PDB file of C-alpha atoms and ligand atoms in Angstrom:
ATOM      1  CA  ASN A  18     -79.995 -10.292 -13.874  1.00 36.00           C
ATOM      2  CA  SER A  19     -77.172 -11.574 -11.716  1.00 44.00           C
ATOM      3  CA  GLY A  20     -77.554 -14.311  -9.150  1.00 47.00           C
ATOM      4  CA  SER A  21     -76.538 -13.808  -5.574  1.00 50.00           C
ATOM      5  CA  PHE A  22     -75.495 -15.807  -2.569  1.00 49.00           C
ATOM      6  CA  ASN A  23     -74.885 -14.323   0.861  1.00 49.00           C
ATOM      7  CA  VAL A  24     -71.442 -14.955   2.250  1.00 47.00           C
ATOM      8  CA  THR A  25     -69.413 -14.356   5.369  1.00 58.00           C
ATOM      9  CA  ALA A  26     -67.239 -11.230   5.475  1.00 73.00           C
ATOM     10  CA  PHE A  27     -64.381 -10.990   3.049  1.00 81.00           C
ATOM     11  CA  THR A  28     -61.829  -8.619   4.596  1.00 83.00           C
ATOM     12  CA  GLU A  29     -60.412  -5.440   3.090  1.00 84.00           C
ATOM     13  CA  GLU A  30     -56.946  -6.981   3.172  1.00 87.00           C
ATOM     14  CA  GLN A  31     -58.157  -9.998   1.236  1.00 86.00           C
ATOM     15  CA  GLU A  32     -59.862  -7.816  -1.330  1.00 82.00           C
ATOM     16  CA  ALA A  33     -56.716  -5.709  -1.754  1.00 84.00           C
ATOM     17  CA  LEU A  34     -54.594  -8.810  -2.297  1.00 85.00           C
ATOM     18  CA  VAL A  35     -56.925 -10.246  -4.891  1.00 82.00           C
ATOM     19  CA  VAL A  36     -57.427  -6.946  -6.736  1.00 81.00           C
ATOM     20  CA  LYS A  37     -53.696  -6.326  -6.897  1.00 86.00           C
ATOM     21  CA  SER A  38     -52.845  -9.768  -8.206  1.00 85.00           C
ATOM     22  CA  TRP A  39     -55.789  -9.780 -10.616  1.00 81.00           C
ATOM     23  CA  ASN A  40     -54.564  -6.475 -12.094  1.00 84.00           C
ATOM     24  CA  ALA A  41     -51.151  -8.033 -12.586  1.00 86.00           C
ATOM     25  CA  MET A  42     -52.671 -11.120 -14.235  1.00 84.00           C
ATOM     26  CA  LYS A  43     -55.184  -9.422 -16.505  1.00 81.00           C
ATOM     27  CA  LYS A  44     -52.873  -8.806 -19.438  1.00 85.00           C
ATOM     28  CA  ASN A  45     -52.130 -12.480 -19.941  1.00 84.00           C
ATOM     29  CA  SER A  46     -55.276 -13.977 -18.484  1.00 81.00           C
ATOM     30  CA  GLY A  47     -55.862 -16.033 -21.656  1.00 82.00           C
ATOM     31  CA  GLU A  48     -52.549 -17.822 -21.343  1.00 85.00           C
ATOM     32  CA  LEU A  49     -53.000 -18.337 -17.602  1.00 86.00           C
ATOM     33  CA  ALA A  50     -56.484 -19.687 -18.153  1.00 85.00           C
ATOM     34  CA  LEU A  51     -55.261 -22.265 -20.648  1.00 86.00           C
ATOM     35  CA  LYS A  52     -52.554 -23.429 -18.228  1.00 88.00           C
ATOM     36  CA  PHE A  53     -55.164 -23.610 -15.506  1.00 88.00           C
ATOM     37  CA  PHE A  54     -57.392 -25.933 -17.512  1.00 89.00           C
ATOM     38  CA  LEU A  55     -54.551 -28.119 -18.787  1.00 91.00           C
ATOM     39  CA  ARG A  56     -53.552 -28.596 -15.148  1.00 92.00           C
ATOM     40  CA  ILE A  57     -57.091 -29.741 -14.307  1.00 94.00           C
ATOM     41  CA  PHE A  58     -56.893 -32.393 -17.042  1.00 93.00           C
ATOM     42  CA  GLU A  59     -53.416 -33.441 -15.925  1.00 94.00           C
ATOM     43  CA  ILE A  60     -54.684 -34.118 -12.396  1.00 94.00           C
ATOM     44  CA  ALA A  61     -58.074 -35.484 -13.470  1.00 94.00           C
ATOM     45  CA  PRO A  62     -57.953 -36.721 -17.100  1.00 92.00           C
ATOM     46  CA  SER A  63     -61.512 -37.973 -16.818  1.00 90.00           C
ATOM     47  CA  ALA A  64     -62.728 -34.357 -16.526  1.00 93.00           C
ATOM     48  CA  LYS A  65     -62.105 -34.056 -20.279  1.00 91.00           C
ATOM     49  CA  LYS A  66     -65.105 -36.283 -20.880  1.00 91.00           C
ATOM     50  CA  LEU A  67     -67.398 -33.660 -19.377  1.00 93.00           C
ATOM     51  CA  PHE A  68     -66.731 -31.210 -22.177  1.00 91.00           C
ATOM     52  CA  THR A  69     -68.689 -31.920 -25.356  1.00 89.00           C
ATOM     53  CA  PHE A  70     -66.184 -30.002 -27.466  1.00 87.00           C
ATOM     54  CA  LEU A  71     -63.266 -32.130 -26.176  1.00 88.00           C
ATOM     55  CA  LYS A  72     -64.949 -35.488 -25.968  1.00 82.00           C
ATOM     56  CA  ASP A  73     -65.828 -35.770 -29.660  1.00 81.00           C
ATOM     57  CA  SER A  74     -62.638 -34.257 -31.001  1.00 84.00           C
ATOM     58  CA  ASP A  75     -59.391 -35.709 -32.385  1.00 88.00           C
ATOM     59  CA  ILE A  76     -57.492 -32.439 -31.880  1.00 89.00           C
ATOM     60  CA  PRO A  77     -55.034 -32.566 -28.942  1.00 88.00           C
ATOM     61  CA  VAL A  78     -56.633 -30.817 -25.968  1.00 86.00           C
ATOM     62  CA  GLU A  79     -54.097 -27.990 -25.796  1.00 85.00           C
ATOM     63  CA  GLN A  80     -54.774 -27.160 -29.448  1.00 87.00           C
ATOM     64  CA  ASN A  81     -58.541 -27.310 -29.285  1.00 88.00           C
ATOM     65  CA  PRO A  82     -59.664 -23.804 -30.269  1.00 86.00           C
ATOM     66  CA  LYS A  83     -62.723 -24.042 -28.048  1.00 87.00           C
ATOM     67  CA  LEU A  84     -60.841 -24.617 -24.824  1.00 84.00           C
ATOM     68  CA  LYS A  85     -59.115 -21.275 -24.422  1.00 82.00           C
ATOM     69  CA  PRO A  86     -62.250 -19.076 -24.505  1.00 81.00           C
ATOM     70  CA  HIS A  87     -64.015 -21.427 -22.104  1.00 79.00           C
ATOM     71  CA  ALA A  88     -61.036 -21.620 -19.780  1.00 80.00           C
ATOM     72  CA  THR A  89     -60.755 -17.846 -19.859  1.00 78.00           C
ATOM     73  CA  THR A  90     -64.427 -17.422 -18.993  1.00 78.00           C
ATOM     74  CA  VAL A  91     -64.110 -19.601 -15.919  1.00 75.00           C
ATOM     75  CA  PHE A  92     -60.924 -17.901 -14.813  1.00 74.00           C
ATOM     76  CA  VAL A  93     -62.261 -14.388 -15.391  1.00 76.00           C
ATOM     77  CA  MET A  94     -65.524 -15.126 -13.596  1.00 78.00           C
ATOM     78  CA  THR A  95     -63.694 -16.462 -10.583  1.00 75.00           C
ATOM     79  CA  CYS A  96     -61.408 -13.433 -10.484  1.00 76.00           C
ATOM     80  CA  GLU A  97     -64.237 -10.960 -10.854  1.00 78.00           C
ATOM     81  CA  SER A  98     -66.330 -12.650  -8.215  1.00 77.00           C
ATOM     82  CA  ALA A  99     -63.380 -12.448  -5.869  1.00 77.00           C
ATOM     83  CA  VAL A 100     -63.168  -8.723  -6.453  1.00 77.00           C
ATOM     84  CA  GLN A 101     -66.904  -8.293  -5.909  1.00 81.00           C
ATOM     85  CA  LEU A 102     -67.103 -10.358  -2.739  1.00 84.00           C
ATOM     86  CA  ARG A 103     -65.876  -7.551  -0.543  1.00 80.00           C
ATOM     87  CA  LYS A 104     -67.711  -4.761  -2.391  1.00 80.00           C
ATOM     88  CA  ALA A 105     -71.091  -6.445  -2.680  1.00 82.00           C
ATOM     89  CA  GLY A 106     -70.770  -8.901   0.202  1.00 82.00           C
ATOM     90  CA  LYS A 107     -72.023 -11.623  -2.119  1.00 83.00           C
ATOM     91  CA  VAL A 108     -71.104 -13.526  -5.233  1.00 85.00           C
ATOM     92  CA  THR A 109     -72.351 -11.708  -8.295  1.00 78.00           C
ATOM     93  CA  VAL A 110     -72.189 -13.333 -11.678  1.00 77.00           C
ATOM     94  CA  ARG A 111     -72.183 -11.567 -15.044  1.00 66.00           C
ATOM     95  CA  GLU A 112     -73.717 -12.712 -18.288  1.00 59.00           C
ATOM     96  CA  SER A 113     -75.329 -15.859 -17.063  1.00 64.00           C
ATOM     97  CA  ASN A 114     -77.068 -16.092 -13.719  1.00 84.00           C
ATOM     98  CA  LEU A 115     -76.330 -18.620 -11.043  1.00 86.00           C
ATOM     99  CA  LYS A 116     -79.422 -20.671 -11.827  1.00 88.00           C
ATOM    100  CA  ASP A 117     -78.251 -21.160 -15.429  1.00 90.00           C
ATOM    101  CA  LEU A 118     -74.720 -21.929 -14.275  1.00 91.00           C
ATOM    102  CA  GLY A 119     -76.058 -24.443 -11.770  1.00 92.00           C
ATOM    103  CA  ALA A 120     -78.293 -26.064 -14.365  1.00 92.00           C
ATOM    104  CA  THR A 121     -75.440 -26.328 -16.897  1.00 92.00           C
ATOM    105  CA  HIS A 122     -73.048 -27.941 -14.433  1.00 93.00           C
ATOM    106  CA  PHE A 123     -75.749 -30.284 -13.260  1.00 96.00           C
ATOM    107  CA  LYS A 124     -76.579 -31.275 -16.835  1.00 95.00           C
ATOM    108  CA  TYR A 125     -72.940 -32.029 -17.720  1.00 93.00           C
ATOM    109  CA  GLY A 126     -72.427 -34.088 -14.567  1.00 93.00           C
ATOM    110  CA  VAL A 127     -69.842 -31.917 -12.817  1.00 94.00           C
ATOM    111  CA  ALA A 128     -69.154 -33.419  -9.349  1.00 94.00           C
ATOM    112  CA  ASP A 129     -67.787 -32.040  -6.066  1.00 94.00           C
ATOM    113  CA  GLU A 130     -64.391 -33.624  -6.839  1.00 95.00           C
ATOM    114  CA  HIS A 131     -64.192 -31.615 -10.064  1.00 95.00           C
ATOM    115  CA  PHE A 132     -64.716 -28.428  -8.104  1.00 94.00           C
ATOM    116  CA  GLU A 133     -61.926 -29.503  -5.718  1.00 95.00           C
ATOM    117  CA  VAL A 134     -59.446 -30.277  -8.519  1.00 95.00           C
ATOM    118  CA  THR A 135     -60.339 -27.015 -10.196  1.00 93.00           C
ATOM    119  CA  LYS A 136     -59.658 -25.099  -7.011  1.00 92.00           C
ATOM    120  CA  TYR A 137     -56.251 -26.723  -6.691  1.00 93.00           C
ATOM    121  CA  ALA A 138     -55.432 -25.958 -10.344  1.00 92.00           C
ATOM    122  CA  LEU A 139     -56.617 -22.354 -10.032  1.00 87.00           C
ATOM    123  CA  LEU A 140     -54.269 -21.621  -7.147  1.00 88.00           C
ATOM    124  CA  GLU A 141     -51.153 -22.534  -9.170  1.00 84.00           C
ATOM    125  CA  PRO A 142     -51.118 -19.966 -11.993  1.00 78.00           C
ATOM    126  CA  ILE A 143     -51.746 -17.080  -9.590  1.00 80.00           C
ATOM    127  CA  LYS A 144     -48.123 -17.517  -8.449  1.00 81.00           C
ATOM    128  CA  GLU A 145     -46.582 -16.892 -11.839  1.00 77.00           C
ATOM    129  CA  PRO A 146     -47.185 -13.367 -13.119  1.00 73.00           C
ATOM    130  CA  VAL A 147     -45.724 -11.570 -10.104  1.00 73.00           C
ATOM    131  CA  PRO A 148     -43.923 -14.166  -7.942  1.00 79.00           C
ATOM    132  CA  GLU A 149     -42.877 -11.645  -5.293  1.00 83.00           C
ATOM    133  CA  MET A 150     -46.524 -10.771  -4.768  1.00 83.00           C
ATOM    134  CA  TRP A 151     -47.450 -14.325  -3.825  1.00 87.00           C
ATOM    135  CA  SER A 152     -48.039 -15.174  -0.150  1.00 91.00           C
ATOM    136  CA  PRO A 153     -50.074 -17.676   1.843  1.00 91.00           C
ATOM    137  CA  GLU A 154     -52.553 -14.859   2.549  1.00 91.00           C
ATOM    138  CA  LEU A 155     -52.964 -14.201  -1.179  1.00 90.00           C
ATOM    139  CA  LYS A 156     -53.545 -17.888  -1.824  1.00 90.00           C
ATOM    140  CA  ASN A 157     -56.109 -18.066   0.975  1.00 90.00           C
ATOM    141  CA  ALA A 158     -57.962 -15.033  -0.354  1.00 88.00           C
ATOM    142  CA  TRP A 159     -58.262 -16.641  -3.793  1.00 88.00           C
ATOM    143  CA  ALA A 160     -59.234 -19.966  -2.243  1.00 90.00           C
ATOM    144  CA  GLU A 161     -62.003 -18.383  -0.231  1.00 88.00           C
ATOM    145  CA  ALA A 162     -63.305 -16.426  -3.204  1.00 86.00           C
ATOM    146  CA  TYR A 163     -63.356 -19.617  -5.284  1.00 90.00           C
ATOM    147  CA  ASP A 164     -65.081 -21.575  -2.493  1.00 91.00           C
ATOM    148  CA  GLN A 165     -67.829 -18.959  -2.230  1.00 88.00           C
ATOM    149  CA  LEU A 166     -68.409 -18.952  -5.991  1.00 91.00           C
ATOM    150  CA  ALA A 167     -68.374 -22.748  -6.205  1.00 93.00           C
ATOM    151  CA  ALA A 168     -70.790 -22.985  -3.259  1.00 92.00           C
ATOM    152  CA  ALA A 169     -73.149 -20.529  -4.965  1.00 89.00           C
ATOM    153  CA  ILE A 170     -73.094 -22.611  -8.165  1.00 92.00           C
ATOM    154  CA  LYS A 171     -73.497 -25.909  -6.303  1.00 94.00           C
ATOM    155  CA  ILE A 172     -76.623 -24.691  -4.508  1.00 91.00           C
ATOM    156  CA  GLU A 173     -78.216 -24.221  -7.931  1.00 90.00           C
ATOM    157  CA  MET A 174     -77.088 -27.596  -9.254  1.00 94.00           C
ATOM    158  CA  LYS A 175     -80.421 -29.305  -9.668  1.00 88.00           C
ATOM    159  CA  PRO A 176     -82.698 -30.236 -12.539  1.00 80.00           C
ATOM    160  CA  PRO A 177     -84.345 -27.180 -14.140  1.00 70.00           C
ATOM    161  CA  SER A 178     -87.765 -26.591 -12.578  1.00 68.00           C
TER     162      SER A 178
HETATM  163  C1  LIG B  11     -69.794 -24.513 -18.596  1.00 90.77           C
HETATM  164  C2  LIG B  11     -68.247 -21.356 -15.265  1.00 90.77           C
HETATM  165  C3  LIG B  11     -66.523 -24.992 -12.542  1.00 90.77           C
HETATM  166  C4  LIG B  11     -67.274 -27.948 -16.304  1.00 90.77           C
HETATM  167  C5  LIG B  11     -69.529 -23.348 -17.936  1.00 90.77           C
HETATM  168  C6  LIG B  11     -69.918 -22.047 -18.380  1.00 90.77           C
HETATM  169  C7  LIG B  11     -69.471 -21.159 -17.469  1.00 90.77           C
HETATM  170  C8  LIG B  11     -68.798 -21.893 -16.416  1.00 90.77           C
HETATM  171  C9  LIG B  11     -69.647 -19.646 -17.497  1.00 90.77           C
HETATM  172  C10 LIG B  11     -70.697 -21.766 -19.664  1.00 90.77           C
HETATM  173  C11 LIG B  11     -72.103 -21.271 -19.287  1.00 90.77           C
HETATM  174  C12 LIG B  11     -73.257 -22.132 -19.693  1.00 90.77           C
HETATM  175  O1  LIG B  11     -73.146 -22.870 -20.672  1.00 90.77           O
HETATM  176  O2  LIG B  11     -74.304 -22.080 -19.000  1.00 90.77           O
HETATM  177  C13 LIG B  11     -67.707 -22.080 -14.197  1.00 90.77           C
HETATM  178  C14 LIG B  11     -67.251 -21.507 -12.930  1.00 90.77           C
HETATM  179  C15 LIG B  11     -66.779 -22.547 -12.165  1.00 90.77           C
HETATM  180  C16 LIG B  11     -66.921 -23.747 -12.957  1.00 90.77           C
HETATM  181  C17 LIG B  11     -67.312 -20.044 -12.580  1.00 90.77           C
HETATM  182  C18 LIG B  11     -66.189 -22.579 -10.766  1.00 90.77           C
HETATM  183  C19 LIG B  11     -66.361 -21.667  -9.837  1.00 90.77           C
HETATM  184  C20 LIG B  11     -66.509 -26.101 -13.355  1.00 90.77           C
HETATM  185  C21 LIG B  11     -65.894 -27.356 -13.020  1.00 90.77           C
HETATM  186  C22 LIG B  11     -66.073 -28.174 -14.103  1.00 90.77           C
HETATM  187  C23 LIG B  11     -66.830 -27.442 -15.096  1.00 90.77           C
HETATM  188  C24 LIG B  11     -65.225 -27.667 -11.702  1.00 90.77           C
HETATM  189  C25 LIG B  11     -65.555 -29.571 -14.305  1.00 90.77           C
HETATM  190  C26 LIG B  11     -64.265 -29.842 -14.254  1.00 90.77           C
HETATM  191  C27 LIG B  11     -68.090 -27.303 -17.200  1.00 90.77           C
HETATM  192  C28 LIG B  11     -68.689 -27.940 -18.380  1.00 90.77           C
HETATM  193  C29 LIG B  11     -69.422 -26.958 -19.049  1.00 90.77           C
HETATM  194  C30 LIG B  11     -69.250 -25.735 -18.259  1.00 90.77           C
HETATM  195  C31 LIG B  11     -68.522 -29.397 -18.793  1.00 90.77           C
HETATM  196  C32 LIG B  11     -70.186 -27.108 -20.348  1.00 90.77           C
HETATM  197  C33 LIG B  11     -69.186 -26.966 -21.470  1.00 90.77           C
HETATM  198  C34 LIG B  11     -69.681 -27.432 -22.817  1.00 90.77           C
HETATM  199  O3  LIG B  11     -70.384 -26.662 -23.463  1.00 90.77           O
HETATM  200  O4  LIG B  11     -69.330 -28.545 -23.208  1.00 90.77           O
HETATM  201  N1  LIG B  11     -68.830 -23.221 -16.729  1.00 90.77           N
HETATM  202  N2  LIG B  11     -67.487 -23.429 -14.166  1.00 90.77           N
HETATM  203  N3  LIG B  11     -67.060 -26.186 -14.609  1.00 90.77           N
HETATM  204  N4  LIG B  11     -68.452 -25.981 -17.157  1.00 90.77           N
HETATM  205 FE1  LIG B  11     -67.985 -24.717 -15.666  1.00 90.77          FE
END
């Protein structure tokens, strides 16, 4: 029951770049995901207020046990969608469909700016695991994959009907 959203062509070169870097990142995706989210909150501290499990908690953000699984989910979904873009020609989403994702983000008040900050923060940790693999083309491939996924979610951001 995955959602879909038609996209413009994602090239074979772009897919190869993303697949290769994702394979290199997989083994420490949890750690990368945590860094990714802490970076979002560094740039946009107010984004913390969107998360129920952070908002009502006295635990420092980086120690909140609920953040890492959530951060990992977002990171993993973005990576997997990137891989699928070329194969399926569309954004496919596991576990929860795009309508549910859209409804959740609508409900919690996630705005366009949050998606922008998140994109910026996502493109930083992809440099780390294999620095010599990083290139502007790799960054652009990830950026496009993220944009397509975010666009697919945003289309579904409306009150549940
Ligand atoms: C929940 C994915 C972008 C904030 C979720 C969930 C997933 C997810 C899978 C849990 C599913 C559910 O409860 O229905 C994604 C993906 C994104 C993205 C793939 C980008 C492509 C963002 C951004 C923000 C955000 C930019 C804000 C900075 C939230 C919040 C929740 C949530 C507040 C609810 C968490 C809670 O239970 O308190 N997201 N997300 N997401 N997401 Fe996102």
